[in-house]
Short mmCIF file of C-alpha atoms and ligand atoms in Angstrom, two decimals:
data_model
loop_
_atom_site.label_atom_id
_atom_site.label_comp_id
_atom_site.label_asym_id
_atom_site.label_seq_id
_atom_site.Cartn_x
_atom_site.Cartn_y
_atom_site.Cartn_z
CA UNK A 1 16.93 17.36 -38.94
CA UNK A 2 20.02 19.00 -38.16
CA UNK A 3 23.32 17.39 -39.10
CA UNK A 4 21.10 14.67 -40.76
CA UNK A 5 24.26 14.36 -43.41
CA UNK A 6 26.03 11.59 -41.76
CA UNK A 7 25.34 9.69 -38.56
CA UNK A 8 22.94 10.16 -35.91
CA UNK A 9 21.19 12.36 -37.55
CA UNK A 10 21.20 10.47 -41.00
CA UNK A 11 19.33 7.43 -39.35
CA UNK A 12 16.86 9.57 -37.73
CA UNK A 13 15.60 11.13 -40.62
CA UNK A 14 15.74 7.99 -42.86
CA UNK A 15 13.62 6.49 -39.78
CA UNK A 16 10.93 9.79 -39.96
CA UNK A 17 10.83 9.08 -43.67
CA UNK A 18 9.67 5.31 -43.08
CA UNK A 19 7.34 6.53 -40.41
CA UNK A 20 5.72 8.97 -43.02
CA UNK A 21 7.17 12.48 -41.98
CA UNK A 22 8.43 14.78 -45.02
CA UNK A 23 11.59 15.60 -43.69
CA UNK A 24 14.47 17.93 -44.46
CA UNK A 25 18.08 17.80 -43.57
CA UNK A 26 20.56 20.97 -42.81
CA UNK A 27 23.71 20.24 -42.53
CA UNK A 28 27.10 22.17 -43.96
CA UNK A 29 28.22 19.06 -45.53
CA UNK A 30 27.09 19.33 -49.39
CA UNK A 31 26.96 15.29 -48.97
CA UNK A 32 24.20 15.75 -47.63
CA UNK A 33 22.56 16.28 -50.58
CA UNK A 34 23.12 12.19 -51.19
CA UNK A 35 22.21 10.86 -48.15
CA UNK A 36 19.13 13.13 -48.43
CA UNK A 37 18.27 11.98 -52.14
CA UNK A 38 18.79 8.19 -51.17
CA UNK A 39 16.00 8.63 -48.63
CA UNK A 40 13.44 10.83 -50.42
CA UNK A 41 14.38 13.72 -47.92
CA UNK A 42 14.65 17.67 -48.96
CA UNK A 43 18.20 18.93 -48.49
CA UNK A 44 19.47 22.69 -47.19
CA UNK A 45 22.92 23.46 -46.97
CA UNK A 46 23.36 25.43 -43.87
CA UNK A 47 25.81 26.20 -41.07
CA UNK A 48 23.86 26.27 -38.42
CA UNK A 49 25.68 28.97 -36.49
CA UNK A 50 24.51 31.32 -39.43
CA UNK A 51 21.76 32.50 -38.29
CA UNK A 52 20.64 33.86 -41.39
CA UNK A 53 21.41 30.33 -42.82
CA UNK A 54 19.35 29.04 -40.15
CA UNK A 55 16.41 30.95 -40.47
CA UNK A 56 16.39 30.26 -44.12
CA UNK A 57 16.79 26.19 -43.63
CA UNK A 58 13.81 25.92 -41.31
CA UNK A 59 11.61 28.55 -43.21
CA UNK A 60 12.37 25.79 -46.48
CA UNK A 61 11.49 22.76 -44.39
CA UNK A 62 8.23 24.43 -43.37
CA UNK A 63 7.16 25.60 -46.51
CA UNK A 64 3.61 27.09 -46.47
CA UNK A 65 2.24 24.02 -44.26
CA UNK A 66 4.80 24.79 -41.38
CA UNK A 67 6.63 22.18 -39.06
CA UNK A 68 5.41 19.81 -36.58
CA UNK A 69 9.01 18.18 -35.47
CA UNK A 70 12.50 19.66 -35.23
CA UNK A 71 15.61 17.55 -34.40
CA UNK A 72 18.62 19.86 -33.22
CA UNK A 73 21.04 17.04 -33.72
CA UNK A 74 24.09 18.98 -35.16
CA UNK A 75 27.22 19.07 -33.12
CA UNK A 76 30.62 18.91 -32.24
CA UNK A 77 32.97 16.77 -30.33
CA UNK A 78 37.06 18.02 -31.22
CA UNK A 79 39.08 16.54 -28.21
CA UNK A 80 39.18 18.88 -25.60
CA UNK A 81 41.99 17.78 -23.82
CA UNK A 82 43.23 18.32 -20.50
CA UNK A 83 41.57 21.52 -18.77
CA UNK A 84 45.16 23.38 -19.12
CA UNK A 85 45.26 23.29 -22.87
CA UNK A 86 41.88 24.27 -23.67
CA UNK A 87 41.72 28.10 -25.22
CA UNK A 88 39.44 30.43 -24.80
CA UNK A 89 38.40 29.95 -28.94
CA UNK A 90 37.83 26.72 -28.34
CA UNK A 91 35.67 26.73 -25.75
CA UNK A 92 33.44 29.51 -27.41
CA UNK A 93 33.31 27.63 -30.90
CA UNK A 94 31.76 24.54 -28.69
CA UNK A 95 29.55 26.16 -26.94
CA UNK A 96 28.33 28.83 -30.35
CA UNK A 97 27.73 25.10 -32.03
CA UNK A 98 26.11 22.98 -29.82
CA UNK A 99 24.53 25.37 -27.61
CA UNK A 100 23.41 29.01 -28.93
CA UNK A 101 22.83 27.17 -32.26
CA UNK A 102 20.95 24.62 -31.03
CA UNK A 103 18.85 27.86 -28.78
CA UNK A 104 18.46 29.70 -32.26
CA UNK A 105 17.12 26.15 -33.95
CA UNK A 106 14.56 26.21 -31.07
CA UNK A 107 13.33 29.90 -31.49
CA UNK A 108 13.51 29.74 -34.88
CA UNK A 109 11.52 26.09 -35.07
CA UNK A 110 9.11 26.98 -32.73
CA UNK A 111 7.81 30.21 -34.58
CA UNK A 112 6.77 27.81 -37.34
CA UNK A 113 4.95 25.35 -35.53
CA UNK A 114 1.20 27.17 -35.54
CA UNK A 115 -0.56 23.48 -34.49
CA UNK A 116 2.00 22.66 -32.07
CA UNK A 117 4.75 20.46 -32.20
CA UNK A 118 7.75 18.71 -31.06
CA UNK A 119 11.54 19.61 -30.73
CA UNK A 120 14.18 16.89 -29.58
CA UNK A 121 17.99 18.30 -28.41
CA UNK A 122 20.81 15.97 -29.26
CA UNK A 123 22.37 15.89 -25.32
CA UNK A 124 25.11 13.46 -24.58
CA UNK A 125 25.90 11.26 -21.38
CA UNK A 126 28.75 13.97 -21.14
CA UNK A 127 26.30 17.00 -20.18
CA UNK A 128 24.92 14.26 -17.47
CA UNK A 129 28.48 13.38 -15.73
CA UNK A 130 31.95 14.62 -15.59
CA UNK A 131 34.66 13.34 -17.39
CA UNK A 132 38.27 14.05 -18.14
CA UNK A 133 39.76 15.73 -20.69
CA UNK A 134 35.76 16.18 -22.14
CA UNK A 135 35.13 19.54 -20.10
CA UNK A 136 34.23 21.87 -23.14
CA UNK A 137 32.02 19.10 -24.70
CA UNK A 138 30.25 18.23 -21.37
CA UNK A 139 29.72 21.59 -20.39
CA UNK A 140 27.77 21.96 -23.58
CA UNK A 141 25.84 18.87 -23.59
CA UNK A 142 24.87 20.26 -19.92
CA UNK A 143 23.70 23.54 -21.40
CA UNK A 144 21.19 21.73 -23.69
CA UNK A 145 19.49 19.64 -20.73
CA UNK A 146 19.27 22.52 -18.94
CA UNK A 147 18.02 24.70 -21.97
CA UNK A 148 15.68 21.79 -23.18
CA UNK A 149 13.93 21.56 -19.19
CA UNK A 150 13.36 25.39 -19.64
CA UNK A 151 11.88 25.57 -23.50
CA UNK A 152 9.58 22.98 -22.21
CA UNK A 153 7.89 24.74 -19.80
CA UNK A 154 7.99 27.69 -22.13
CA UNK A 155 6.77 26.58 -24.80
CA UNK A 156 4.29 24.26 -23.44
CA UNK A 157 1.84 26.02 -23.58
CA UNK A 158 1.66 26.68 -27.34
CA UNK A 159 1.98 23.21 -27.56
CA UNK A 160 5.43 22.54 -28.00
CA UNK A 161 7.01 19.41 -26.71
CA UNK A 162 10.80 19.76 -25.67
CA UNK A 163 12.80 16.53 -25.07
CA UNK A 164 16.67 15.66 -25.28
CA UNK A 165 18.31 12.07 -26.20
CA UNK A 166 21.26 11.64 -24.02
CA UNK A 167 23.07 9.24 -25.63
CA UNK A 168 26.56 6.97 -25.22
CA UNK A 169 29.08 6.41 -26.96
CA UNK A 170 27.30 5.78 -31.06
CA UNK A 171 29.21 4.10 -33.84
CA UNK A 172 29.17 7.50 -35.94
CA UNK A 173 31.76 9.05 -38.63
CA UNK A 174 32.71 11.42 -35.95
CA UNK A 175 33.02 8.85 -33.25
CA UNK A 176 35.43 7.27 -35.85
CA UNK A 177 37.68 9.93 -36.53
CA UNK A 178 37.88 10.71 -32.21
CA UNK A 179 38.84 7.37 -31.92
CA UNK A 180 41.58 7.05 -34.74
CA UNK A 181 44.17 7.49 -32.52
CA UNK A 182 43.25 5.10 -29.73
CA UNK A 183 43.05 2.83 -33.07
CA UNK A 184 46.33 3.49 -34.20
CA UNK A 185 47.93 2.44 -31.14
CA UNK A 186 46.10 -0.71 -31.24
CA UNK A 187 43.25 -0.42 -28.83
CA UNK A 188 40.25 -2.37 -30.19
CA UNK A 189 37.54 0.24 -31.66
CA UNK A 190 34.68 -2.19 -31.68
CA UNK A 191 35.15 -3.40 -28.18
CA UNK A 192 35.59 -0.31 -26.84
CA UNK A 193 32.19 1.14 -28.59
CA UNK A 194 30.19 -1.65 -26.92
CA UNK A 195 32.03 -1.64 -23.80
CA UNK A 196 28.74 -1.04 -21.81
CA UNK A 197 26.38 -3.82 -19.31
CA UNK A 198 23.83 -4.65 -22.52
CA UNK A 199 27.21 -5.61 -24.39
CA UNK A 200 25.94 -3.76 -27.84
CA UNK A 201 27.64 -1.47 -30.23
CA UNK A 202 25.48 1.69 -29.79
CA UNK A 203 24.50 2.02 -33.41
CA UNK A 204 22.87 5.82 -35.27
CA UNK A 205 19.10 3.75 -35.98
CA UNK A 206 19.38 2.93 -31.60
CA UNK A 207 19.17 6.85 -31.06
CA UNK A 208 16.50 7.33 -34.54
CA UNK A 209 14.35 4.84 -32.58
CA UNK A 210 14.20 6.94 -29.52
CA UNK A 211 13.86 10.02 -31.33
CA UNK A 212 10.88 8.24 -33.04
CA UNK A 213 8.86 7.31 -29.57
CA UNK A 214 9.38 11.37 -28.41
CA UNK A 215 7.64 12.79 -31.26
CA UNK A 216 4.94 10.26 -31.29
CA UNK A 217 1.62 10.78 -29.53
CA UNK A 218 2.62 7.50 -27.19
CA UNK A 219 4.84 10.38 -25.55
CA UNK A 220 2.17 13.15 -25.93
CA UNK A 221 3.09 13.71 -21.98
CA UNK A 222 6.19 13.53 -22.38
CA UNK A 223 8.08 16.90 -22.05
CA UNK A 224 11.62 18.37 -20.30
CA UNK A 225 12.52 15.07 -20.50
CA UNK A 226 16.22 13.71 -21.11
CA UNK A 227 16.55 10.11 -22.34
CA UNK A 228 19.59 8.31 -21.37
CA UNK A 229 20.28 5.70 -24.70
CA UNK A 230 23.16 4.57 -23.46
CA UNK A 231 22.95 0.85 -22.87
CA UNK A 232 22.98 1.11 -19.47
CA UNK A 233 26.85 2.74 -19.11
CA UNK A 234 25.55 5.19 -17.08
CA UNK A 235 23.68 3.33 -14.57
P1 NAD B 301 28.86 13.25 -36.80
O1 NAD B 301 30.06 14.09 -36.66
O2 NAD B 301 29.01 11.85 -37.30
O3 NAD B 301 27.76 14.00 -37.66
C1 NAD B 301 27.40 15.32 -37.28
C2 NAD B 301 26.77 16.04 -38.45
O4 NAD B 301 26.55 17.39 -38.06
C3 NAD B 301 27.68 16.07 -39.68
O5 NAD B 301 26.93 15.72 -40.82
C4 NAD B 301 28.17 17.51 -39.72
O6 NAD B 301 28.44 17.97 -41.04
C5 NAD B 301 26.99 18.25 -39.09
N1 NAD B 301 27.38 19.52 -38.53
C6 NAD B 301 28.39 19.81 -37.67
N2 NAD B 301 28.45 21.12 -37.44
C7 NAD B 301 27.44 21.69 -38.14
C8 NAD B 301 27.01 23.03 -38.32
N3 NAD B 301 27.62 24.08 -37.73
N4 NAD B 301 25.93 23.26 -39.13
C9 NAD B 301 25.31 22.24 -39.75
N5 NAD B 301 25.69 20.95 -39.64
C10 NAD B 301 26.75 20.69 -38.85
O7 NAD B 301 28.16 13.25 -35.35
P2 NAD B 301 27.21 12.19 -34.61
O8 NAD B 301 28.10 11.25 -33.87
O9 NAD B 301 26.18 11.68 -35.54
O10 NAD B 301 26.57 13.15 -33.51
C11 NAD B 301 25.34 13.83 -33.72
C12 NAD B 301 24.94 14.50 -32.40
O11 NAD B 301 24.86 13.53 -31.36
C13 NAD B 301 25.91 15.58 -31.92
O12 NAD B 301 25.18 16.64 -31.34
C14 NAD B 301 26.73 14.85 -30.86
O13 NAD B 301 27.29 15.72 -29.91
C15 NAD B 301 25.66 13.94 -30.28
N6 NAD B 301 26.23 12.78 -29.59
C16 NAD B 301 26.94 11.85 -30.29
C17 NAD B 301 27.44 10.74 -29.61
C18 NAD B 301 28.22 9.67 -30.31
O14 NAD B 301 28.83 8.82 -29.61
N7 NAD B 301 28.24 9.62 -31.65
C19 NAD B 301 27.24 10.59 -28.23
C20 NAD B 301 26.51 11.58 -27.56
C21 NAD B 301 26.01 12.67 -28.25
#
């Protein structure tokens, strides 16, 4: 699990744990070595735009037995801002973190998993719509459903399932800190977060349990798929 230091990706690989998987979680963060040790899981510290780094993070979690589930969840989400004040550096760091990263997870994932296997792509609701003053972010998220339908019918055939979780707005660290300044000027966080029809706060464990069903055999025909976990704000 990518990114599994905080977050999304914490409560999806405390949620493989329970369901029996021996998981291990790259992030950069050297917390990560906590949340890892509170729930049994391996740590690698790893930027995953190394690729070295990378190589050497997925080669650990497969060991000599190899992998059967990858979860590029690692990402990014700075404010973009309006279209006019976006730089050229800022657009490429996006897109070198949540997309070619995210490709090299894949290749690298994929040349470990000799019985077959299953890779899910953190998307977002962003790479699904527009959205202003998100257009770096969304054009990224975008890249990933597109790469994710593509890597599934590649790697189909070796056995390799390729979904993507699109999903809304989560209560996550990094949701926190985008939101600090709508917070300071008194907007209501926690209203805002659940600001959607099924009237929830979208929570990390919502996304782990959706992770959970596309790596299971009931989705053994699932594959290309995106799943919108969104509580219906995009319908
Ligand atoms: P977060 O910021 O709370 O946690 C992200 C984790 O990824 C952190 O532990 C961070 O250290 C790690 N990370 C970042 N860059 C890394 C790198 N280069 N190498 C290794 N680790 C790195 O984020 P989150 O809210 O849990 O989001 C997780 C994923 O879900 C991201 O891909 C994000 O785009 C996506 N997403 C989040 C939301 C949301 O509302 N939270 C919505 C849609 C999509």
């Amino acid at each position: 699990v990518t990114g599994g230091a905080h977050g999304i990706g914490a409560a999806i690989a405390a949620r493989l744990i329970e369901a029996g998987a021996t998981v291990t979680i790259a992030d950069l963060d050297p917390r990560g070595a906590d949340s890892a040790a509170a729930i049994g899981a391996q740590f690698v510290a790893c930027d995953i735009t190394d690729t070295e780094q990378l190589a050497n993070a997925v080669a650990t979690a497969a060991g000599s037995e190899g992998l059967d589930i990858s979860i590029n969840n690692a990402g990014i989400f700075p404010t973009t801002g309006p279209v006019a004040s976006v730089a050229d550096d800022f657009v490429s760091r996006m897109l070198d973190v949540n997309v070619r990263a995210q490709f090299s997870a894949t290749r690298e994932a994929a040349a470990h998993m000799p019985r077959g296997g299953s890779i899910v792509n953190m998307a977002s609701i962003a790479g699904l719509g527009g959205g202003a003053n998100i257009s770096a972010y969304a054009a990224s998220k975008a890249a990933v459903v597109s790469m994710t339908h593509a890597h599934a019918i590649e790697l189909g055939p070796s056995g390799i399932r390729v979904n993507a979780i699109a999903p809304g707005i989560i209560d996550t660290p990094g949701v926190q800190e985008q939101l600090e300044p709508l917070r300071s000027s008194g907007v209501d966080i926690g209203k805002r977060i659940a600001a959607n029809p099924v009237g929830l706060a979208g929570q990390p464990d919502h996304i782990a349990r959706a992770v959970l069903f596309l790596v299971s055999g009931l989705a053994a025909f699932v594959s290309g798929h995106v799943l919108v976990v969104d509580g219906g704000s995009t319908a």
